[in-house]
PDB file of C-alpha atoms in Angstrom:
ATOM      1  CA  MET A1433     -49.166 -90.066  74.710  1.00 51.00           C
ATOM      2  CA  ARG A1434     -46.482 -92.738  74.273  1.00 55.00           C
ATOM      3  CA  SER A1435     -49.147 -95.420  73.902  1.00 55.00           C
ATOM      4  CA  VAL A1436     -50.968 -93.390  71.288  1.00 45.00           C
ATOM      5  CA  LEU A1437     -47.747 -92.833  69.301  1.00 47.00           C
ATOM      6  CA  LYS A1438     -46.905 -96.535  69.424  1.00 52.00           C
ATOM      7  CA  ALA A1439     -50.368 -97.390  68.165  1.00 48.00           C
ATOM      8  CA  LEU A1440     -50.059 -94.905  65.307  1.00 46.00           C
ATOM      9  CA  VAL A1441     -46.645 -96.275  64.303  1.00 45.00           C
ATOM     10  CA  ALA A1442     -47.918 -99.847  64.389  1.00 49.00           C
ATOM     11  CA  THR A1443     -50.916 -98.905  62.274  1.00 48.00           C
ATOM     12  CA  ALA A1444     -48.676 -97.130  59.738  1.00 47.00           C
ATOM     13  CA  VAL A1445     -46.428-100.183  59.468  1.00 43.00           C
ATOM     14  CA  LEU A1446     -49.401-102.472  58.894  1.00 45.00           C
ATOM     15  CA  TRP A1447     -50.796-100.213  56.194  1.00 45.00           C
ATOM     16  CA  SER A1448     -47.462 -99.689  54.467  1.00 44.00           C
ATOM     17  CA  ALA A1449     -46.289-103.319  54.461  1.00 42.00           C
ATOM     18  CA  PRO A1450     -48.489-104.493  51.567  1.00 44.00           C
ATOM     19  CA  ALA A1451     -47.406-101.524  49.461  1.00 47.00           C
ATOM     20  CA  LEU A1452     -43.754-102.355  50.021  1.00 54.00           C
ATOM     21  CA  ALA A1453     -44.140-106.081  49.347  1.00 75.00           C
ATOM     22  CA  ALA A1454     -42.465-107.045  46.072  1.00 88.00           C
ATOM     23  CA  GLU A1455     -44.566-109.079  43.649  1.00 96.00           C
ATOM     24  CA  THR A1456     -42.879-112.152  42.195  1.00 97.00           C
ATOM     25  CA  VAL A1457     -42.367-112.208  38.429  1.00 98.00           C
ATOM     26  CA  ARG A1458     -41.353-115.611  37.072  1.00 98.00           C
ATOM     27  CA  VAL A1459     -39.116-115.274  34.015  1.00 98.00           C
ATOM     28  CA  GLY A1460     -38.422-118.345  31.882  1.00 98.00           C
ATOM     29  CA  VAL A1461     -35.010-118.218  30.210  1.00 97.00           C
ATOM     30  CA  LEU A1462     -32.688-120.482  28.273  1.00 94.00           C
ATOM     31  CA  LYS A1463     -30.272-121.997  30.760  1.00 92.00           C
ATOM     32  CA  PHE A1464     -27.189-120.516  29.104  1.00 89.00           C
ATOM     33  CA  GLY A1465     -28.854-117.627  27.279  1.00 92.00           C
ATOM     34  CA  THR A1466     -27.676-114.028  27.265  1.00 95.00           C
ATOM     35  CA  VAL A1467     -30.827-112.855  29.081  1.00 97.00           C
ATOM     36  CA  ASN A1468     -29.292-114.346  32.226  1.00 97.00           C
ATOM     37  CA  TRP A1469     -26.659-111.584  32.149  1.00 98.00           C
ATOM     38  CA  GLU A1470     -29.227-108.843  32.579  1.00 98.00           C
ATOM     39  CA  LEU A1471     -31.276-110.705  35.158  1.00 98.00           C
ATOM     40  CA  ASP A1472     -28.186-111.592  37.183  1.00 98.00           C
ATOM     41  CA  ALA A1473     -27.119-107.942  37.347  1.00 98.00           C
ATOM     42  CA  MET A1474     -30.680-106.918  38.165  1.00 98.00           C
ATOM     43  CA  LYS A1475     -30.867-109.326  41.107  1.00 98.00           C
ATOM     44  CA  ARG A1476     -27.375-108.618  42.457  1.00 97.00           C
ATOM     45  CA  HIS A1477     -28.052-104.890  42.616  1.00 97.00           C
ATOM     46  CA  GLY A1478     -31.609-105.198  43.902  1.00 97.00           C
ATOM     47  CA  ILE A1479     -32.940-103.286  40.912  1.00 98.00           C
ATOM     48  CA  ASP A1480     -35.987-105.532  40.698  1.00 98.00           C
ATOM     49  CA  ALA A1481     -36.853-104.855  44.354  1.00 97.00           C
ATOM     50  CA  LYS A1482     -36.361-101.128  43.778  1.00 97.00           C
ATOM     51  CA  HIS A1483     -39.143-101.295  41.205  1.00 97.00           C
ATOM     52  CA  GLY A1484     -41.450-103.409  43.347  1.00 97.00           C
ATOM     53  CA  VAL A1485     -40.836-106.841  41.890  1.00 98.00           C
ATOM     54  CA  ASP A1486     -38.998-109.982  42.907  1.00 98.00           C
ATOM     55  CA  VAL A1487     -37.677-111.678  39.778  1.00 98.00           C
ATOM     56  CA  GLU A1488     -37.563-115.465  39.904  1.00 98.00           C
ATOM     57  CA  ILE A1489     -35.327-116.877  37.161  1.00 97.00           C
ATOM     58  CA  ILE A1490     -36.557-120.228  35.841  1.00 97.00           C
ATOM     59  CA  PRO A1491     -34.125-121.942  33.422  1.00 96.00           C
ATOM     60  CA  PHE A1492     -35.126-124.168  30.510  1.00 96.00           C
ATOM     61  CA  ALA A1493     -33.142-126.291  28.095  1.00 92.00           C
ATOM     62  CA  GLY A1494     -34.710-124.967  24.881  1.00 88.00           C
ATOM     63  CA  GLU A1495     -36.762-122.141  23.422  1.00 88.00           C
ATOM     64  CA  ASP A1496     -39.764-124.364  22.716  1.00 91.00           C
ATOM     65  CA  ALA A1497     -39.871-125.281  26.397  1.00 95.00           C
ATOM     66  CA  THR A1498     -40.082-121.625  27.432  1.00 96.00           C
ATOM     67  CA  GLY A1499     -43.031-121.057  25.089  1.00 95.00           C
ATOM     68  CA  ILE A1500     -44.847-124.091  26.470  1.00 96.00           C
ATOM     69  CA  ALA A1501     -44.179-122.893  30.026  1.00 97.00           C
ATOM     70  CA  LEU A1502     -45.642-119.458  29.273  1.00 97.00           C
ATOM     71  CA  GLN A1503     -48.713-120.936  27.616  1.00 96.00           C
ATOM     72  CA  GLY A1504     -49.159-123.335  30.522  1.00 96.00           C
ATOM     73  CA  GLY A1505     -48.852-120.644  33.174  1.00 96.00           C
ATOM     74  CA  SER A1506     -45.621-121.971  34.700  1.00 97.00           C
ATOM     75  CA  VAL A1507     -43.891-118.644  34.075  1.00 98.00           C
ATOM     76  CA  ASP A1508     -45.081-115.062  33.677  1.00 98.00           C
ATOM     77  CA  MET A1509     -42.579-113.979  31.018  1.00 98.00           C
ATOM     78  CA  ILE A1510     -40.208-115.380  28.438  1.00 98.00           C
ATOM     79  CA  VAL A1511     -37.935-113.861  25.809  1.00 97.00           C
ATOM     80  CA  THR A1512     -38.807-114.509  22.172  1.00 96.00           C
ATOM     81  CA  ASP A1513     -39.495-112.581  18.962  1.00 96.00           C
ATOM     82  CA  TRP A1514     -42.443-110.527  17.738  1.00 97.00           C
ATOM     83  CA  LEU A1515     -43.179-113.015  14.981  1.00 96.00           C
ATOM     84  CA  TRP A1516     -44.120-115.578  17.641  1.00 96.00           C
ATOM     85  CA  VAL A1517     -46.280-113.035  19.451  1.00 97.00           C
ATOM     86  CA  SER A1518     -48.106-111.898  16.317  1.00 97.00           C
ATOM     87  CA  ARG A1519     -48.702-115.502  15.259  1.00 96.00           C
ATOM     88  CA  GLN A1520     -50.093-116.408  18.669  1.00 96.00           C
ATOM     89  CA  ARG A1521     -52.412-113.404  18.538  1.00 96.00           C
ATOM     90  CA  ALA A1522     -53.593-114.332  15.053  1.00 95.00           C
ATOM     91  CA  GLU A1523     -54.447-117.778  16.426  1.00 94.00           C
ATOM     92  CA  GLY A1524     -56.417-116.389  19.368  1.00 94.00           C
ATOM     93  CA  GLY A1525     -53.736-115.714  21.988  1.00 94.00           C
ATOM     94  CA  SER A1526     -53.218-112.442  23.836  1.00 96.00           C
ATOM     95  CA  TYR A1527     -49.449-112.215  24.268  1.00 98.00           C
ATOM     96  CA  VAL A1528     -47.592-108.920  23.978  1.00 98.00           C
ATOM     97  CA  PHE A1529     -44.018-107.883  23.286  1.00 98.00           C
ATOM     98  CA  ALA A1530     -41.619-105.435  24.988  1.00 98.00           C
ATOM     99  CA  PRO A1531     -38.257-104.934  23.184  1.00 97.00           C
ATOM    100  CA  TYR A1532     -35.241-106.554  24.833  1.00 97.00           C
ATOM    101  CA  SER A1533     -32.421-106.414  22.263  1.00 97.00           C
ATOM    102  CA  THR A1534     -31.752-105.305  18.697  1.00 97.00           C
ATOM    103  CA  SER A1535     -28.621-107.473  18.436  1.00 95.00           C
ATOM    104  CA  VAL A1536     -28.822-109.814  15.467  1.00 95.00           C
ATOM    105  CA  GLY A1537     -26.703-112.421  13.786  1.00 95.00           C
ATOM    106  CA  ALA A1538     -24.292-111.884  10.939  1.00 98.00           C
ATOM    107  CA  ILE A1539     -22.451-113.786   8.238  1.00 98.00           C
ATOM    108  CA  MET A1540     -18.889-114.111   9.525  1.00 98.00           C
ATOM    109  CA  VAL A1541     -15.827-115.064   7.485  1.00 98.00           C
ATOM    110  CA  PRO A1542     -12.170-115.541   8.483  1.00 98.00           C
ATOM    111  CA  GLY A1543     -10.182-112.323   8.494  1.00 97.00           C
ATOM    112  CA  ASP A1544      -8.035-113.464   5.567  1.00 97.00           C
ATOM    113  CA  SER A1545     -10.905-114.929   3.553  1.00 98.00           C
ATOM    114  CA  PRO A1546     -11.172-113.843  -0.117  1.00 97.00           C
ATOM    115  CA  ILE A1547     -14.949-113.600   0.330  1.00 98.00           C
ATOM    116  CA  GLN A1548     -15.937-109.927   0.048  1.00 97.00           C
ATOM    117  CA  SER A1549     -19.475-110.042  -1.333  1.00 97.00           C
ATOM    118  CA  PHE A1550     -22.576-112.187  -1.745  1.00 97.00           C
ATOM    119  CA  ALA A1551     -21.366-113.284  -5.179  1.00 97.00           C
ATOM    120  CA  ASP A1552     -18.193-114.666  -3.601  1.00 98.00           C
ATOM    121  CA  LEU A1553     -20.317-117.118  -1.597  1.00 98.00           C
ATOM    122  CA  SER A1554     -21.274-119.013  -4.754  1.00 97.00           C
ATOM    123  CA  GLY A1555     -19.830-122.512  -4.574  1.00 97.00           C
ATOM    124  CA  LYS A1556     -18.778-121.999  -0.956  1.00 98.00           C
ATOM    125  CA  THR A1557     -19.939-123.805   2.191  1.00 98.00           C
ATOM    126  CA  LEU A1558     -22.141-121.598   4.376  1.00 98.00           C
ATOM    127  CA  GLY A1559     -23.276-122.644   7.839  1.00 98.00           C
ATOM    128  CA  VAL A1560     -26.640-121.274   8.965  1.00 98.00           C
ATOM    129  CA  ALA A1561     -27.846-121.243  12.562  1.00 96.00           C
ATOM    130  CA  GLY A1562     -31.549-121.054  13.293  1.00 90.00           C
ATOM    131  CA  GLY A1563     -32.837-123.225  10.462  1.00 92.00           C
ATOM    132  CA  PRO A1564     -34.325-122.445   7.049  1.00 95.00           C
ATOM    133  CA  LEU A1565     -37.039-120.165   8.502  1.00 94.00           C
ATOM    134  CA  ASP A1566     -34.723-117.988  10.584  1.00 94.00           C
ATOM    135  CA  LYS A1567     -35.781-114.412   9.810  1.00 94.00           C
ATOM    136  CA  ASN A1568     -32.222-113.077   9.428  1.00 95.00           C
ATOM    137  CA  TRP A1569     -31.438-115.868   6.985  1.00 97.00           C
ATOM    138  CA  LEU A1570     -34.579-115.115   4.974  1.00 97.00           C
ATOM    139  CA  LEU A1571     -33.813-111.381   4.812  1.00 97.00           C
ATOM    140  CA  ILE A1572     -30.163-111.953   3.879  1.00 97.00           C
ATOM    141  CA  GLN A1573     -31.166-114.409   1.142  1.00 97.00           C
ATOM    142  CA  ALA A1574     -33.625-111.871  -0.246  1.00 97.00           C
ATOM    143  CA  LEU A1575     -30.991-109.127  -0.126  1.00 97.00           C
ATOM    144  CA  ALA A1576     -28.426-111.304  -1.926  1.00 97.00           C
ATOM    145  CA  LEU A1577     -30.942-112.137  -4.631  1.00 97.00           C
ATOM    146  CA  ARG A1578     -32.078-108.527  -5.034  1.00 96.00           C
ATOM    147  CA  ASP A1579     -28.714-106.786  -5.015  1.00 96.00           C
ATOM    148  CA  ALA A1580     -26.281-109.436  -6.268  1.00 96.00           C
ATOM    149  CA  GLN A1581     -28.499-111.833  -8.214  1.00 96.00           C
ATOM    150  CA  THR A1582     -27.117-114.560  -5.966  1.00 97.00           C
ATOM    151  CA  ASP A1583     -29.474-117.307  -4.801  1.00 97.00           C
ATOM    152  CA  LEU A1584     -27.637-118.402  -1.687  1.00 97.00           C
ATOM    153  CA  SER A1585     -29.868-121.398  -1.020  1.00 95.00           C
ATOM    154  CA  ASN A1586     -28.868-122.857  -4.405  1.00 96.00           C
ATOM    155  CA  ASP A1587     -25.552-121.214  -5.261  1.00 97.00           C
ATOM    156  CA  ALA A1588     -23.875-122.020  -1.916  1.00 98.00           C
ATOM    157  CA  ARG A1589     -23.700-125.297  -0.042  1.00 98.00           C
ATOM    158  CA  ILE A1590     -25.867-124.712   3.030  1.00 98.00           C
ATOM    159  CA  ILE A1591     -25.312-126.559   6.298  1.00 98.00           C
ATOM    160  CA  TYR A1592     -27.829-125.964   9.089  1.00 97.00           C
ATOM    161  CA  GLY A1593     -26.802-126.623  12.658  1.00 96.00           C
ATOM    162  CA  ALA A1594     -26.616-125.492  16.268  1.00 94.00           C
ATOM    163  CA  PRO A1595     -24.576-122.315  16.859  1.00 96.00           C
ATOM    164  CA  PRO A1596     -21.807-123.917  18.983  1.00 95.00           C
ATOM    165  CA  LEU A1597     -21.219-126.637  16.383  1.00 97.00           C
ATOM    166  CA  LEU A1598     -21.198-124.184  13.485  1.00 98.00           C
ATOM    167  CA  ALA A1599     -18.800-121.870  15.318  1.00 98.00           C
ATOM    168  CA  GLU A1600     -16.367-124.756  15.795  1.00 98.00           C
ATOM    169  CA  LYS A1601     -16.647-125.759  12.139  1.00 98.00           C
ATOM    170  CA  ALA A1602     -15.927-122.161  11.132  1.00 98.00           C
ATOM    171  CA  ARG A1603     -12.831-122.096  13.350  1.00 98.00           C
ATOM    172  CA  SER A1604     -11.563-125.384  11.934  1.00 97.00           C
ATOM    173  CA  GLY A1605     -12.044-124.224   8.348  1.00 97.00           C
ATOM    174  CA  GLU A1606     -14.795-126.724   7.531  1.00 98.00           C
ATOM    175  CA  LEU A1607     -17.050-123.778   6.674  1.00 98.00           C
ATOM    176  CA  ASP A1608     -16.134-120.923   4.368  1.00 98.00           C
ATOM    177  CA  ALA A1609     -18.639-118.635   6.108  1.00 98.00           C
ATOM    178  CA  VAL A1610     -21.225-118.872   8.853  1.00 98.00           C
ATOM    179  CA  LEU A1611     -24.464-117.014   9.590  1.00 98.00           C
ATOM    180  CA  ILE A1612     -24.647-117.170  13.351  1.00 98.00           C
ATOM    181  CA  PHE A1613     -26.313-115.510  16.333  1.00 96.00           C
ATOM    182  CA  TRP A1614     -24.815-112.252  17.596  1.00 97.00           C
ATOM    183  CA  ASN A1615     -23.078-113.609  20.702  1.00 96.00           C
ATOM    184  CA  TYR A1616     -21.298-116.336  18.728  1.00 97.00           C
ATOM    185  CA  ALA A1617     -20.464-113.793  16.027  1.00 97.00           C
ATOM    186  CA  ALA A1618     -18.884-111.602  18.705  1.00 97.00           C
ATOM    187  CA  ARG A1619     -16.679-114.477  19.868  1.00 97.00           C
ATOM    188  CA  LEU A1620     -15.580-115.142  16.303  1.00 98.00           C
ATOM    189  CA  GLU A1621     -14.902-111.436  15.817  1.00 98.00           C
ATOM    190  CA  ALA A1622     -12.613-111.454  18.836  1.00 97.00           C
ATOM    191  CA  GLU A1623     -10.737-114.341  17.213  1.00 97.00           C
ATOM    192  CA  GLY A1624     -10.108-112.429  13.992  1.00 97.00           C
ATOM    193  CA  PHE A1625     -13.187-113.158  11.912  1.00 98.00           C
ATOM    194  CA  ARG A1626     -14.898-110.270  10.142  1.00 98.00           C
ATOM    195  CA  ARG A1627     -18.515-109.461   9.385  1.00 97.00           C
ATOM    196  CA  LEU A1628     -19.676-109.824   5.776  1.00 98.00           C
ATOM    197  CA  VAL A1629     -23.267-108.696   6.340  1.00 97.00           C
ATOM    198  CA  SER A1630     -25.577-108.559   9.345  1.00 96.00           C
ATOM    199  CA  GLY A1631     -29.280-109.098   9.818  1.00 95.00           C
ATOM    200  CA  GLU A1632     -29.599-105.439  10.787  1.00 95.00           C
ATOM    201  CA  GLU A1633     -28.143-104.349   7.429  1.00 96.00           C
ATOM    202  CA  ALA A1634     -30.607-106.621   5.650  1.00 97.00           C
ATOM    203  CA  ALA A1635     -33.504-105.222   7.684  1.00 97.00           C
ATOM    204  CA  LYS A1636     -32.536-101.654   6.788  1.00 97.00           C
ATOM    205  CA  ALA A1637     -32.264-102.636   3.127  1.00 97.00           C
ATOM    206  CA  PHE A1638     -35.907-103.711   3.269  1.00 96.00           C
ATOM    207  CA  GLY A1639     -37.263-100.555   4.838  1.00 95.00           C
ATOM    208  CA  ALA A1640     -36.353-100.429   8.517  1.00 97.00           C
ATOM    209  CA  SER A1641     -35.373 -96.865   9.445  1.00 96.00           C
ATOM    210  CA  GLY A1642     -33.341 -97.993  12.466  1.00 95.00           C
ATOM    211  CA  PRO A1643     -32.555-100.989  14.666  1.00 96.00           C
ATOM    212  CA  VAL A1644     -35.541-103.233  15.378  1.00 97.00           C
ATOM    213  CA  ALA A1645     -35.576-105.446  18.449  1.00 96.00           C
ATOM    214  CA  THR A1646     -35.366-109.036  17.307  1.00 91.00           C
ATOM    215  CA  ILE A1647     -36.361-110.398  20.704  1.00 96.00           C
ATOM    216  CA  GLY A1648     -38.268-109.040  23.649  1.00 97.00           C
ATOM    217  CA  TYR A1649     -39.919-109.860  26.944  1.00 98.00           C
ATOM    218  CA  VAL A1650     -43.212-111.575  26.151  1.00 98.00           C
ATOM    219  CA  PHE A1651     -46.142-111.981  28.516  1.00 98.00           C
ATOM    220  CA  ASP A1652     -49.902-112.360  28.480  1.00 98.00           C
ATOM    221  CA  GLU A1653     -51.809-109.111  28.101  1.00 97.00           C
ATOM    222  CA  ALA A1654     -54.379-110.333  30.633  1.00 97.00           C
ATOM    223  CA  TRP A1655     -51.600-110.970  33.166  1.00 97.00           C
ATOM    224  CA  ALA A1656     -50.249-107.448  32.569  1.00 97.00           C
ATOM    225  CA  LYS A1657     -53.674-105.936  33.249  1.00 97.00           C
ATOM    226  CA  GLU A1658     -54.147-107.963  36.413  1.00 97.00           C
ATOM    227  CA  HIS A1659     -50.574-107.273  37.581  1.00 97.00           C
ATOM    228  CA  ALA A1660     -50.056-103.810  36.122  1.00 96.00           C
ATOM    229  CA  ASP A1661     -47.544-102.670  38.757  1.00 96.00           C
ATOM    230  CA  ALA A1662     -45.482-105.844  38.351  1.00 97.00           C
ATOM    231  CA  ALA A1663     -45.449-105.609  34.555  1.00 97.00           C
ATOM    232  CA  SER A1664     -44.439-101.946  34.450  1.00 97.00           C
ATOM    233  CA  GLY A1665     -42.046-102.420  37.382  1.00 97.00           C
ATOM    234  CA  PHE A1666     -40.238-105.253  35.632  1.00 98.00           C
ATOM    235  CA  ILE A1667     -39.850-103.300  32.389  1.00 98.00           C
ATOM    236  CA  ALA A1668     -38.539-100.312  34.361  1.00 97.00           C
ATOM    237  CA  ALA A1669     -36.066-102.588  36.166  1.00 98.00           C
ATOM    238  CA  SER A1670     -34.935-104.025  32.835  1.00 98.00           C
ATOM    239  CA  LYS A1671     -34.281-100.556  31.425  1.00 97.00           C
ATOM    240  CA  GLU A1672     -32.312 -99.484  34.498  1.00 98.00           C
ATOM    241  CA  THR A1673     -30.235-102.671  34.413  1.00 98.00           C
ATOM    242  CA  LYS A1674     -29.418-102.120  30.754  1.00 98.00           C
ATOM    243  CA  GLN A1675     -28.166 -98.639  31.561  1.00 98.00           C
ATOM    244  CA  LEU A1676     -25.936-100.117  34.261  1.00 98.00           C
ATOM    245  CA  LEU A1677     -24.507-102.632  31.781  1.00 98.00           C
ATOM    246  CA  LYS A1678     -24.037 -99.834  29.263  1.00 98.00           C
ATOM    247  CA  ALA A1679     -22.134 -97.582  31.666  1.00 98.00           C
ATOM    248  CA  SER A1680     -20.108 -99.941  33.853  1.00 98.00           C
ATOM    249  CA  ASP A1681     -17.181-101.985  32.541  1.00 97.00           C
ATOM    250  CA  ALA A1682     -16.684-103.353  36.050  1.00 97.00           C
ATOM    251  CA  GLU A1683     -20.122-104.903  35.877  1.00 97.00           C
ATOM    252  CA  TRP A1684     -18.962-107.011  32.946  1.00 98.00           C
ATOM    253  CA  ASP A1685     -16.062-108.313  35.004  1.00 97.00           C
ATOM    254  CA  ALA A1686     -18.634-109.462  37.555  1.00 97.00           C
ATOM    255  CA  LEU A1687     -20.630-111.152  34.778  1.00 97.00           C
ATOM    256  CA  GLU A1688     -17.636-113.047  33.345  1.00 96.00           C
ATOM    257  CA  PRO A1689     -18.608-116.375  35.001  1.00 95.00           C
ATOM    258  CA  LEU A1690     -21.923-116.237  33.108  1.00 96.00           C
ATOM    259  CA  VAL A1691     -20.567-114.759  29.877  1.00 96.00           C
ATOM    260  CA  ASN A1692     -17.683-117.249  29.935  1.00 95.00           C
ATOM    261  CA  ALA A1693     -15.725-115.202  27.406  1.00 95.00           C
ATOM    262  CA  GLY A1694     -12.443-116.850  28.319  1.00 94.00           C
ATOM    263  CA  ASP A1695     -10.268-113.753  28.012  1.00 96.00           C
ATOM    264  CA  ALA A1696     -10.473-109.985  28.412  1.00 96.00           C
ATOM    265  CA  ALA A1697     -10.432-109.227  24.677  1.00 96.00           C
ATOM    266  CA  THR A1698     -13.386-111.506  23.956  1.00 97.00           C
ATOM    267  CA  LEU A1699     -15.296-110.139  26.939  1.00 97.00           C
ATOM    268  CA  ALA A1700     -14.748-106.594  25.651  1.00 97.00           C
ATOM    269  CA  VAL A1701     -16.125-107.445  22.207  1.00 97.00           C
ATOM    270  CA  MET A1702     -19.156-109.205  23.658  1.00 97.00           C
ATOM    271  CA  ARG A1703     -19.755-106.278  26.019  1.00 98.00           C
ATOM    272  CA  ASP A1704     -19.603-103.783  23.147  1.00 97.00           C
ATOM    273  CA  ARG A1705     -21.896-105.806  20.887  1.00 97.00           C
ATOM    274  CA  TYR A1706     -24.389-106.230  23.738  1.00 97.00           C
ATOM    275  CA  ARG A1707     -24.389-102.488  24.320  1.00 98.00           C
ATOM    276  CA  GLU A1708     -25.023-101.835  20.644  1.00 97.00           C
ATOM    277  CA  GLY A1709     -28.162-103.938  20.970  1.00 97.00           C
ATOM    278  CA  ILE A1710     -29.770-101.971  23.808  1.00 97.00           C
ATOM    279  CA  PRO A1711     -33.052-100.591  22.414  1.00 96.00           C
ATOM    280  CA  ALA A1712     -33.034 -96.797  22.280  1.00 94.00           C
ATOM    281  CA  ARG A1713     -35.728 -95.902  19.753  1.00 94.00           C
ATOM    282  CA  ASP A1714     -39.260 -94.659  20.256  1.00 94.00           C
ATOM    283  CA  VAL A1715     -41.333 -97.829  20.464  1.00 95.00           C
ATOM    284  CA  VAL A1716     -43.993 -96.499  18.095  1.00 95.00           C
ATOM    285  CA  GLU A1717     -41.390 -95.960  15.362  1.00 96.00           C
ATOM    286  CA  GLU A1718     -39.861 -99.356  16.002  1.00 96.00           C
ATOM    287  CA  GLU A1719     -43.263-101.002  15.746  1.00 97.00           C
ATOM    288  CA  LYS A1720     -43.778 -99.389  12.331  1.00 97.00           C
ATOM    289  CA  ASP A1721     -40.498-100.891  11.129  1.00 97.00           C
ATOM    290  CA  ALA A1722     -41.419-104.301  12.562  1.00 97.00           C
ATOM    291  CA  ALA A1723     -44.645-104.138  10.553  1.00 97.00           C
ATOM    292  CA  LYS A1724     -42.651-103.417   7.370  1.00 97.00           C
ATOM    293  CA  LEU A1725     -40.327-106.361   8.002  1.00 97.00           C
ATOM    294  CA  TYR A1726     -43.292-108.590   8.782  1.00 97.00           C
ATOM    295  CA  GLN A1727     -44.691-107.874   5.319  1.00 96.00           C
ATOM    296  CA  VAL A1728     -41.359-108.781   3.733  1.00 96.00           C
ATOM    297  CA  LEU A1729     -41.061-111.996   5.737  1.00 96.00           C
ATOM    298  CA  GLU A1730     -44.667-112.957   5.042  1.00 96.00           C
ATOM    299  CA  GLY A1731     -43.946-112.564   1.354  1.00 95.00           C
ATOM    300  CA  LEU A1732     -40.789-114.688   1.622  1.00 95.00           C
ATOM    301  CA  ALA A1733     -42.023-117.598   3.734  1.00 95.00           C
ATOM    302  CA  GLY A1734     -45.789-117.190   4.120  1.00 94.00           C
ATOM    303  CA  GLU A1735     -47.831-119.151   6.605  1.00 94.00           C
ATOM    304  CA  LYS A1736     -44.966-121.534   7.414  1.00 94.00           C
ATOM    305  CA  LEU A1737     -43.283-118.660   9.248  1.00 94.00           C
ATOM    306  CA  VAL A1738     -45.967-116.184  10.284  1.00 93.00           C
ATOM    307  CA  GLY A1739     -49.083-118.322  10.531  1.00 93.00           C
ATOM    308  CA  PRO A1740     -52.478-117.046   9.377  1.00 94.00           C
ATOM    309  CA  GLY A1741     -51.760-113.349   9.940  1.00 94.00           C
ATOM    310  CA  LYS A1742     -51.067-111.373   6.777  1.00 95.00           C
ATOM    311  CA  THR A1743     -49.885-108.323   8.754  1.00 97.00           C
ATOM    312  CA  LEU A1744     -48.264-107.738  12.129  1.00 97.00           C
ATOM    313  CA  ASP A1745     -51.058-107.910  14.686  1.00 97.00           C
ATOM    314  CA  PRO A1746     -51.717-104.338  15.893  1.00 95.00           C
ATOM    315  CA  GLY A1747     -51.619-105.453  19.521  1.00 96.00           C
ATOM    316  CA  THR A1748     -48.223-107.157  19.303  1.00 97.00           C
ATOM    317  CA  TYR A1749     -46.276-104.391  21.065  1.00 97.00           C
ATOM    318  CA  TRP A1750     -47.449-103.935  24.670  1.00 97.00           C
ATOM    319  CA  SER A1751     -49.625-100.849  25.010  1.00 94.00           C
ATOM    320  CA  GLY A1752     -47.979-100.092  28.348  1.00 93.00           C
ATOM    321  CA  LEU A1753     -44.850 -99.031  26.465  1.00 93.00           C
ATOM    322  CA  LYS A1754     -46.777 -96.325  24.640  1.00 74.00           C
ATOM    323  CA  ASN A1755     -48.767 -94.744  27.433  1.00 60.00           C
ATOM    324  CA  GLY A1756     -45.954 -94.306  29.924  1.00 49.00           C
ATOM    325  CA  SER A1757     -46.734 -97.372  32.052  1.00 44.00           C
TER     326      SER A1757
END
């Protein structure tokens, strides 16, 4: 009887081992990007393993490099925006998008600045991160023109640059205002700067009914079909990790070496702004708003920004988000 039981146990172990084996998901990220915060917490708490995946974090120096790595098969996922996904699909690709964060940049001014409106930016020096085709910059320009008859690209002196450089120029007073990514805006906020207008406000002004994820996890639809458990497991792990970061202040203390806030007050602001960006909307409704914003952006910048697609490709948002996968 003992021999029979041992044989049964051994057989059960052999049959169960493959089911318990975690599938590796290679995620390409910017070396110092905010996505590292979520993935670090996910790995430290074993949340990826809980959902049947083993996340391998692969750092890159720039966003273009992550896109090349995904297209070349060196990674399974990257984080980028739905404009990139829709453009790739319009050009024959099969990438899909799963919302990661609704946090967007904002125009920041010193706390004691006399600038209170778009019109006040006329004649002033405005730093802009992301370049002339940054979607927040395009939407904010359109909003300023529509509501304040202010053509920022002509009425203000525009300086494009990398976010760290622009943040330093804003601190030193070389810039009167700066449109900068959310994490740099949060640092400036902690130092006494205030928000003039955000990309989210501009998006709502042009028809969005709620926050729209600016960036998301992007992967090949064919890969998701072939590795369905890994794809859905990773997205489930991401959602659980976000809830941990939303609920636990202690977790942010553990992340401080990566966040590199420098002090408790700055860390608190960055934590709160991150939490505000956790997607919470029904993905179908968010996709409808993304399609509205796509139309606006296509009208503003055309093929230079969106490529040949005149509308958001209907397959841009991963179908697995809509059917419970």
